């Protein structure tokens, strides 16, 4: 049987490349959010920052208490979560835009948009969690890290979306007041 040895520096190198890719993705999401959603883009960026802090704290606690170790696949799961977190707010903001195009006031558009977006987002997040659970159960050890971080970050994403939605609503109300 043929065996090949790989140095530890290869894993470190791949981790660094993964982190750089994550930072580039984060920067692109931030730029896109600010260009397309202007001030509301800051809500997306803030939610991603809170997501990063909460995820870091939870992973540190899991490492400390349970011996959890983040694999390269787990890092990939964390990078994917950047897009998932931004996606939640994009769905919400686009629903609001749809309501505004229908001629509703900002207050009415936010309330109706929330009702429509909430259902879509919860269905989407349920699919993410289901996929994470199935992957974790059926996959080999190399993919379990991805599945675990995907499920963890999806659960955190739902929490952040619920907590940050009132912030975006308040921001939209302040914008409506300035306009009048």
PDB file of C-alpha atoms in Angstrom:
ATOM      1  CA  UNK A   1       0.000   0.000   0.000  1.00  0.00           C
ATOM      2  CA  UNK A   2       1.324   3.407  -0.995  1.00  0.00           C
ATOM      3  CA  UNK A   3       1.494   6.035   1.749  1.00  0.00           C
ATOM      4  CA  UNK A   4       2.303   9.673   1.354  1.00  0.00           C
ATOM      5  CA  UNK A   5       3.450  11.936   4.147  1.00  0.00           C
ATOM      6  CA  UNK A   6       2.298  15.506   4.206  1.00  0.00           C
ATOM      7  CA  UNK A   7       3.983  18.090   6.371  1.00  0.00           C
ATOM      8  CA  UNK A   8       2.118  20.060   9.007  1.00  0.00           C
ATOM      9  CA  UNK A   9       2.920  23.259   7.141  1.00  0.00           C
ATOM     10  CA  UNK A  10       0.582  22.202   4.325  1.00  0.00           C
ATOM     11  CA  UNK A  11      -2.379  22.250   6.728  1.00  0.00           C
ATOM     12  CA  UNK A  12      -1.302  25.617   8.116  1.00  0.00           C
ATOM     13  CA  UNK A  13      -0.915  26.953   4.599  1.00  0.00           C
ATOM     14  CA  UNK A  14      -4.379  25.730   3.605  1.00  0.00           C
ATOM     15  CA  UNK A  15      -5.871  27.242   6.750  1.00  0.00           C
ATOM     16  CA  UNK A  16      -4.275  30.601   5.979  1.00  0.00           C
ATOM     17  CA  UNK A  17      -5.585  30.476   2.399  1.00  0.00           C
ATOM     18  CA  UNK A  18      -9.047  29.598   3.731  1.00  0.00           C
ATOM     19  CA  UNK A  19      -8.976  32.527   6.143  1.00  0.00           C
ATOM     20  CA  UNK A  20      -7.846  34.896   3.393  1.00  0.00           C
ATOM     21  CA  UNK A  21     -10.680  33.636   1.178  1.00  0.00           C
ATOM     22  CA  UNK A  22     -13.101  34.233   4.048  1.00  0.00           C
ATOM     23  CA  UNK A  23     -11.856  37.787   4.552  1.00  0.00           C
ATOM     24  CA  UNK A  24     -12.136  38.515   0.830  1.00  0.00           C
ATOM     25  CA  UNK A  25     -15.673  37.113   0.830  1.00  0.00           C
ATOM     26  CA  UNK A  26     -16.522  39.191   3.901  1.00  0.00           C
ATOM     27  CA  UNK A  27     -15.190  42.349   2.249  1.00  0.00           C
ATOM     28  CA  UNK A  28     -17.187  41.664  -0.923  1.00  0.00           C
ATOM     29  CA  UNK A  29     -20.375  41.069   1.075  1.00  0.00           C
ATOM     30  CA  UNK A  30     -19.799  44.328   2.984  1.00  0.00           C
ATOM     31  CA  UNK A  31     -19.189  46.322  -0.197  1.00  0.00           C
ATOM     32  CA  UNK A  32     -22.220  44.803  -1.918  1.00  0.00           C
ATOM     33  CA  UNK A  33     -24.417  45.447   1.130  1.00  0.00           C
ATOM     34  CA  UNK A  34     -23.392  49.086   1.352  1.00  0.00           C
ATOM     35  CA  UNK A  35     -23.797  49.718  -2.377  1.00  0.00           C
ATOM     36  CA  UNK A  36     -27.177  48.023  -2.744  1.00  0.00           C
ATOM     37  CA  UNK A  37     -28.766  48.735   0.654  1.00  0.00           C
ATOM     38  CA  UNK A  38     -26.876  51.889   1.670  1.00  0.00           C
ATOM     39  CA  UNK A  39     -27.401  52.518   5.391  1.00  0.00           C
ATOM     40  CA  UNK A  40     -29.273  49.238   5.845  1.00  0.00           C
ATOM     41  CA  UNK A  41     -26.107  47.535   4.640  1.00  0.00           C
ATOM     42  CA  UNK A  42     -24.641  48.439   8.013  1.00  0.00           C
ATOM     43  CA  UNK A  43     -27.289  46.190   9.608  1.00  0.00           C
ATOM     44  CA  UNK A  44     -25.998  43.300   7.492  1.00  0.00           C
ATOM     45  CA  UNK A  45     -22.384  44.087   8.367  1.00  0.00           C
ATOM     46  CA  UNK A  46     -23.202  44.438  12.075  1.00  0.00           C
ATOM     47  CA  UNK A  47     -25.106  41.154  12.049  1.00  0.00           C
ATOM     48  CA  UNK A  48     -22.119  39.394  10.470  1.00  0.00           C
ATOM     49  CA  UNK A  49     -19.819  40.931  13.103  1.00  0.00           C
ATOM     50  CA  UNK A  50     -22.093  39.735  15.912  1.00  0.00           C
ATOM     51  CA  UNK A  51     -22.300  36.343  14.199  1.00  0.00           C
ATOM     52  CA  UNK A  52     -18.500  36.139  14.128  1.00  0.00           C
ATOM     53  CA  UNK A  53     -18.172  37.013  17.810  1.00  0.00           C
ATOM     54  CA  UNK A  54     -20.884  34.584  18.922  1.00  0.00           C
ATOM     55  CA  UNK A  55     -19.488  31.805  16.748  1.00  0.00           C
ATOM     56  CA  UNK A  56     -15.964  32.398  18.063  1.00  0.00           C
ATOM     57  CA  UNK A  57     -17.155  32.350  21.675  1.00  0.00           C
ATOM     58  CA  UNK A  58     -19.192  29.172  21.161  1.00  0.00           C
ATOM     59  CA  UNK A  59     -16.322  27.411  19.384  1.00  0.00           C
ATOM     60  CA  UNK A  60     -13.938  28.443  22.169  1.00  0.00           C
ATOM     61  CA  UNK A  61     -16.348  27.091  24.787  1.00  0.00           C
ATOM     62  CA  UNK A  62     -16.762  23.841  22.836  1.00  0.00           C
ATOM     63  CA  UNK A  63     -12.973  23.529  22.524  1.00  0.00           C
ATOM     64  CA  UNK A  64     -12.476  24.205  26.220  1.00  0.00           C
ATOM     65  CA  UNK A  65     -15.269  22.026  27.574  1.00  0.00           C
ATOM     66  CA  UNK A  66     -15.552  19.249  24.981  1.00  0.00           C
ATOM     67  CA  UNK A  67     -12.195  19.266  23.212  1.00  0.00           C
ATOM     68  CA  UNK A  68     -13.714  20.405  19.901  1.00  0.00           C
ATOM     69  CA  UNK A  69     -11.126  21.105  17.194  1.00  0.00           C
ATOM     70  CA  UNK A  70     -11.834  23.141  14.103  1.00  0.00           C
ATOM     71  CA  UNK A  71     -10.869  21.310  10.916  1.00  0.00           C
ATOM     72  CA  UNK A  72     -10.268  22.790   7.489  1.00  0.00           C
ATOM     73  CA  UNK A  73     -13.752  21.606   6.503  1.00  0.00           C
ATOM     74  CA  UNK A  74     -15.093  23.379   9.596  1.00  0.00           C
ATOM     75  CA  UNK A  75     -13.424  26.595   8.473  1.00  0.00           C
ATOM     76  CA  UNK A  76     -15.179  26.165   5.110  1.00  0.00           C
ATOM     77  CA  UNK A  77     -18.481  25.900   6.984  1.00  0.00           C
ATOM     78  CA  UNK A  78     -17.706  29.150   8.784  1.00  0.00           C
ATOM     79  CA  UNK A  79     -16.900  30.915   5.524  1.00  0.00           C
ATOM     80  CA  UNK A  80     -20.153  29.736   3.958  1.00  0.00           C
ATOM     81  CA  UNK A  81     -22.032  31.153   6.963  1.00  0.00           C
ATOM     82  CA  UNK A  82     -21.021  34.692   5.959  1.00  0.00           C
ATOM     83  CA  UNK A  83     -23.198  34.398   2.869  1.00  0.00           C
ATOM     84  CA  UNK A  84     -26.018  32.701   4.765  1.00  0.00           C
ATOM     85  CA  UNK A  85     -26.174  35.485   7.340  1.00  0.00           C
ATOM     86  CA  UNK A  86     -26.178  38.192   4.676  1.00  0.00           C
ATOM     87  CA  UNK A  87     -28.774  36.247   2.691  1.00  0.00           C
ATOM     88  CA  UNK A  88     -31.286  36.398   5.534  1.00  0.00           C
ATOM     89  CA  UNK A  89     -31.277  40.176   5.512  1.00  0.00           C
ATOM     90  CA  UNK A  90     -31.204  40.408   1.733  1.00  0.00           C
ATOM     91  CA  UNK A  91     -34.398  38.350   1.560  1.00  0.00           C
ATOM     92  CA  UNK A  92     -35.976  40.631   4.183  1.00  0.00           C
ATOM     93  CA  UNK A  93     -34.881  43.874   2.517  1.00  0.00           C
ATOM     94  CA  UNK A  94     -36.000  42.672  -0.903  1.00  0.00           C
ATOM     95  CA  UNK A  95     -39.434  41.799   0.492  1.00  0.00           C
ATOM     96  CA  UNK A  96     -39.629  45.339   1.856  1.00  0.00           C
ATOM     97  CA  UNK A  97     -38.692  46.719  -1.564  1.00  0.00           C
ATOM     98  CA  UNK A  98     -41.449  44.615  -3.147  1.00  0.00           C
ATOM     99  CA  UNK A  99     -43.967  46.074  -0.723  1.00  0.00           C
ATOM    100  CA  UNK A 100     -42.729  49.630  -1.382  1.00  0.00           C
ATOM    101  CA  UNK A 101     -43.067  49.051  -5.147  1.00  0.00           C
ATOM    102  CA  UNK A 102     -46.688  48.114  -4.484  1.00  0.00           C
ATOM    103  CA  UNK A 103     -47.184  51.628  -3.087  1.00  0.00           C
ATOM    104  CA  UNK A 104     -47.202  50.872   0.639  1.00  0.00           C
ATOM    105  CA  UNK A 105     -45.759  53.199   3.271  1.00  0.00           C
ATOM    106  CA  UNK A 106     -42.430  52.246   4.837  1.00  0.00           C
ATOM    107  CA  UNK A 107     -44.123  51.164   8.062  1.00  0.00           C
ATOM    108  CA  UNK A 108     -46.616  48.984   6.235  1.00  0.00           C
ATOM    109  CA  UNK A 109     -43.937  47.641   3.871  1.00  0.00           C
ATOM    110  CA  UNK A 110     -41.704  46.662   6.794  1.00  0.00           C
ATOM    111  CA  UNK A 111     -44.512  44.892   8.619  1.00  0.00           C
ATOM    112  CA  UNK A 112     -45.811  43.053   5.551  1.00  0.00           C
ATOM    113  CA  UNK A 113     -42.296  42.374   4.271  1.00  0.00           C
ATOM    114  CA  UNK A 114     -41.356  40.854   7.627  1.00  0.00           C
ATOM    115  CA  UNK A 115     -44.300  38.479   7.478  1.00  0.00           C
ATOM    116  CA  UNK A 116     -43.402  37.324   3.976  1.00  0.00           C
ATOM    117  CA  UNK A 117     -39.640  37.183   4.568  1.00  0.00           C
ATOM    118  CA  UNK A 118     -39.895  35.384   7.887  1.00  0.00           C
ATOM    119  CA  UNK A 119     -41.589  32.367   6.340  1.00  0.00           C
ATOM    120  CA  UNK A 120     -39.040  32.170   3.501  1.00  0.00           C
ATOM    121  CA  UNK A 121     -36.078  32.539   5.831  1.00  0.00           C
ATOM    122  CA  UNK A 122     -37.293  29.951   8.331  1.00  0.00           C
ATOM    123  CA  UNK A 123     -37.880  27.434   5.549  1.00  0.00           C
ATOM    124  CA  UNK A 124     -34.425  28.124   4.120  1.00  0.00           C
ATOM    125  CA  UNK A 125     -32.738  27.802   7.525  1.00  0.00           C
ATOM    126  CA  UNK A 126     -34.654  24.599   8.246  1.00  0.00           C
ATOM    127  CA  UNK A 127     -33.246  23.104   5.041  1.00  0.00           C
ATOM    128  CA  UNK A 128     -29.720  24.204   6.062  1.00  0.00           C
ATOM    129  CA  UNK A 129     -30.075  22.550   9.469  1.00  0.00           C
ATOM    130  CA  UNK A 130     -31.556  19.413   7.923  1.00  0.00           C
ATOM    131  CA  UNK A 131     -28.663  19.229   5.453  1.00  0.00           C
ATOM    132  CA  UNK A 132     -26.171  19.739   8.278  1.00  0.00           C
ATOM    133  CA  UNK A 133     -27.716  16.947  10.362  1.00  0.00           C
ATOM    134  CA  UNK A 134     -27.840  14.507   7.430  1.00  0.00           C
ATOM    135  CA  UNK A 135     -24.261  15.351   6.461  1.00  0.00           C
ATOM    136  CA  UNK A 136     -23.075  14.939  10.035  1.00  0.00           C
ATOM    137  CA  UNK A 137     -24.767  11.559  10.412  1.00  0.00           C
ATOM    138  CA  UNK A 138     -23.858  10.089   7.011  1.00  0.00           C
ATOM    139  CA  UNK A 139     -20.514  11.694   6.146  1.00  0.00           C
ATOM    140  CA  UNK A 140     -17.052  10.609   7.091  1.00  0.00           C
ATOM    141  CA  UNK A 141     -14.913  12.484   9.587  1.00  0.00           C
ATOM    142  CA  UNK A 142     -13.503  14.920   7.017  1.00  0.00           C
ATOM    143  CA  UNK A 143     -16.951  16.345   6.241  1.00  0.00           C
ATOM    144  CA  UNK A 144     -18.373  16.246   9.786  1.00  0.00           C
ATOM    145  CA  UNK A 145     -16.541  19.481  10.674  1.00  0.00           C
ATOM    146  CA  UNK A 146     -18.278  21.257   7.802  1.00  0.00           C
ATOM    147  CA  UNK A 147     -21.645  19.811   8.776  1.00  0.00           C
ATOM    148  CA  UNK A 148     -21.190  20.775  12.418  1.00  0.00           C
ATOM    149  CA  UNK A 149     -20.177  24.383  11.728  1.00  0.00           C
ATOM    150  CA  UNK A 150     -22.946  24.680   9.116  1.00  0.00           C
ATOM    151  CA  UNK A 151     -25.556  23.615  11.675  1.00  0.00           C
ATOM    152  CA  UNK A 152     -24.062  25.747  14.444  1.00  0.00           C
ATOM    153  CA  UNK A 153     -23.835  28.893  12.347  1.00  0.00           C
ATOM    154  CA  UNK A 154     -27.327  28.377  10.935  1.00  0.00           C
ATOM    155  CA  UNK A 155     -28.754  28.234  14.460  1.00  0.00           C
ATOM    156  CA  UNK A 156     -26.810  31.373  15.395  1.00  0.00           C
ATOM    157  CA  UNK A 157     -27.976  33.030  12.165  1.00  0.00           C
ATOM    158  CA  UNK A 158     -31.619  32.465  13.095  1.00  0.00           C
ATOM    159  CA  UNK A 159     -30.999  34.009  16.507  1.00  0.00           C
ATOM    160  CA  UNK A 160     -29.221  37.017  15.013  1.00  0.00           C
ATOM    161  CA  UNK A 161     -31.912  37.531  12.403  1.00  0.00           C
ATOM    162  CA  UNK A 162     -34.577  37.602  15.111  1.00  0.00           C
ATOM    163  CA  UNK A 163     -32.517  40.019  17.219  1.00  0.00           C
ATOM    164  CA  UNK A 164     -31.416  42.341  14.394  1.00  0.00           C
ATOM    165  CA  UNK A 165     -34.752  42.650  12.625  1.00  0.00           C
ATOM    166  CA  UNK A 166     -36.052  45.180  15.179  1.00  0.00           C
ATOM    167  CA  UNK A 167     -32.867  47.217  14.589  1.00  0.00           C
ATOM    168  CA  UNK A 168     -33.537  47.381  10.854  1.00  0.00           C
ATOM    169  CA  UNK A 169     -37.194  48.224  11.532  1.00  0.00           C
ATOM    170  CA  UNK A 170     -36.177  51.111  13.815  1.00  0.00           C
ATOM    171  CA  UNK A 171     -33.714  52.297  11.180  1.00  0.00           C
ATOM    172  CA  UNK A 172     -36.397  52.263   8.483  1.00  0.00           C
ATOM    173  CA  UNK A 173     -38.839  54.140  10.741  1.00  0.00           C
ATOM    174  CA  UNK A 174     -36.207  56.834  11.378  1.00  0.00           C
ATOM    175  CA  UNK A 175     -35.654  57.090   7.611  1.00  0.00           C
ATOM    176  CA  UNK A 176     -39.406  57.512   7.059  1.00  0.00           C
ATOM    177  CA  UNK A 177     -39.544  60.263   9.693  1.00  0.00           C
ATOM    178  CA  UNK A 178     -36.679  62.146   8.016  1.00  0.00           C
ATOM    179  CA  UNK A 179     -38.391  61.864   4.626  1.00  0.00           C
ATOM    180  CA  UNK A 180     -41.573  63.475   5.964  1.00  0.00           C
TER     181      UNK A 180
END
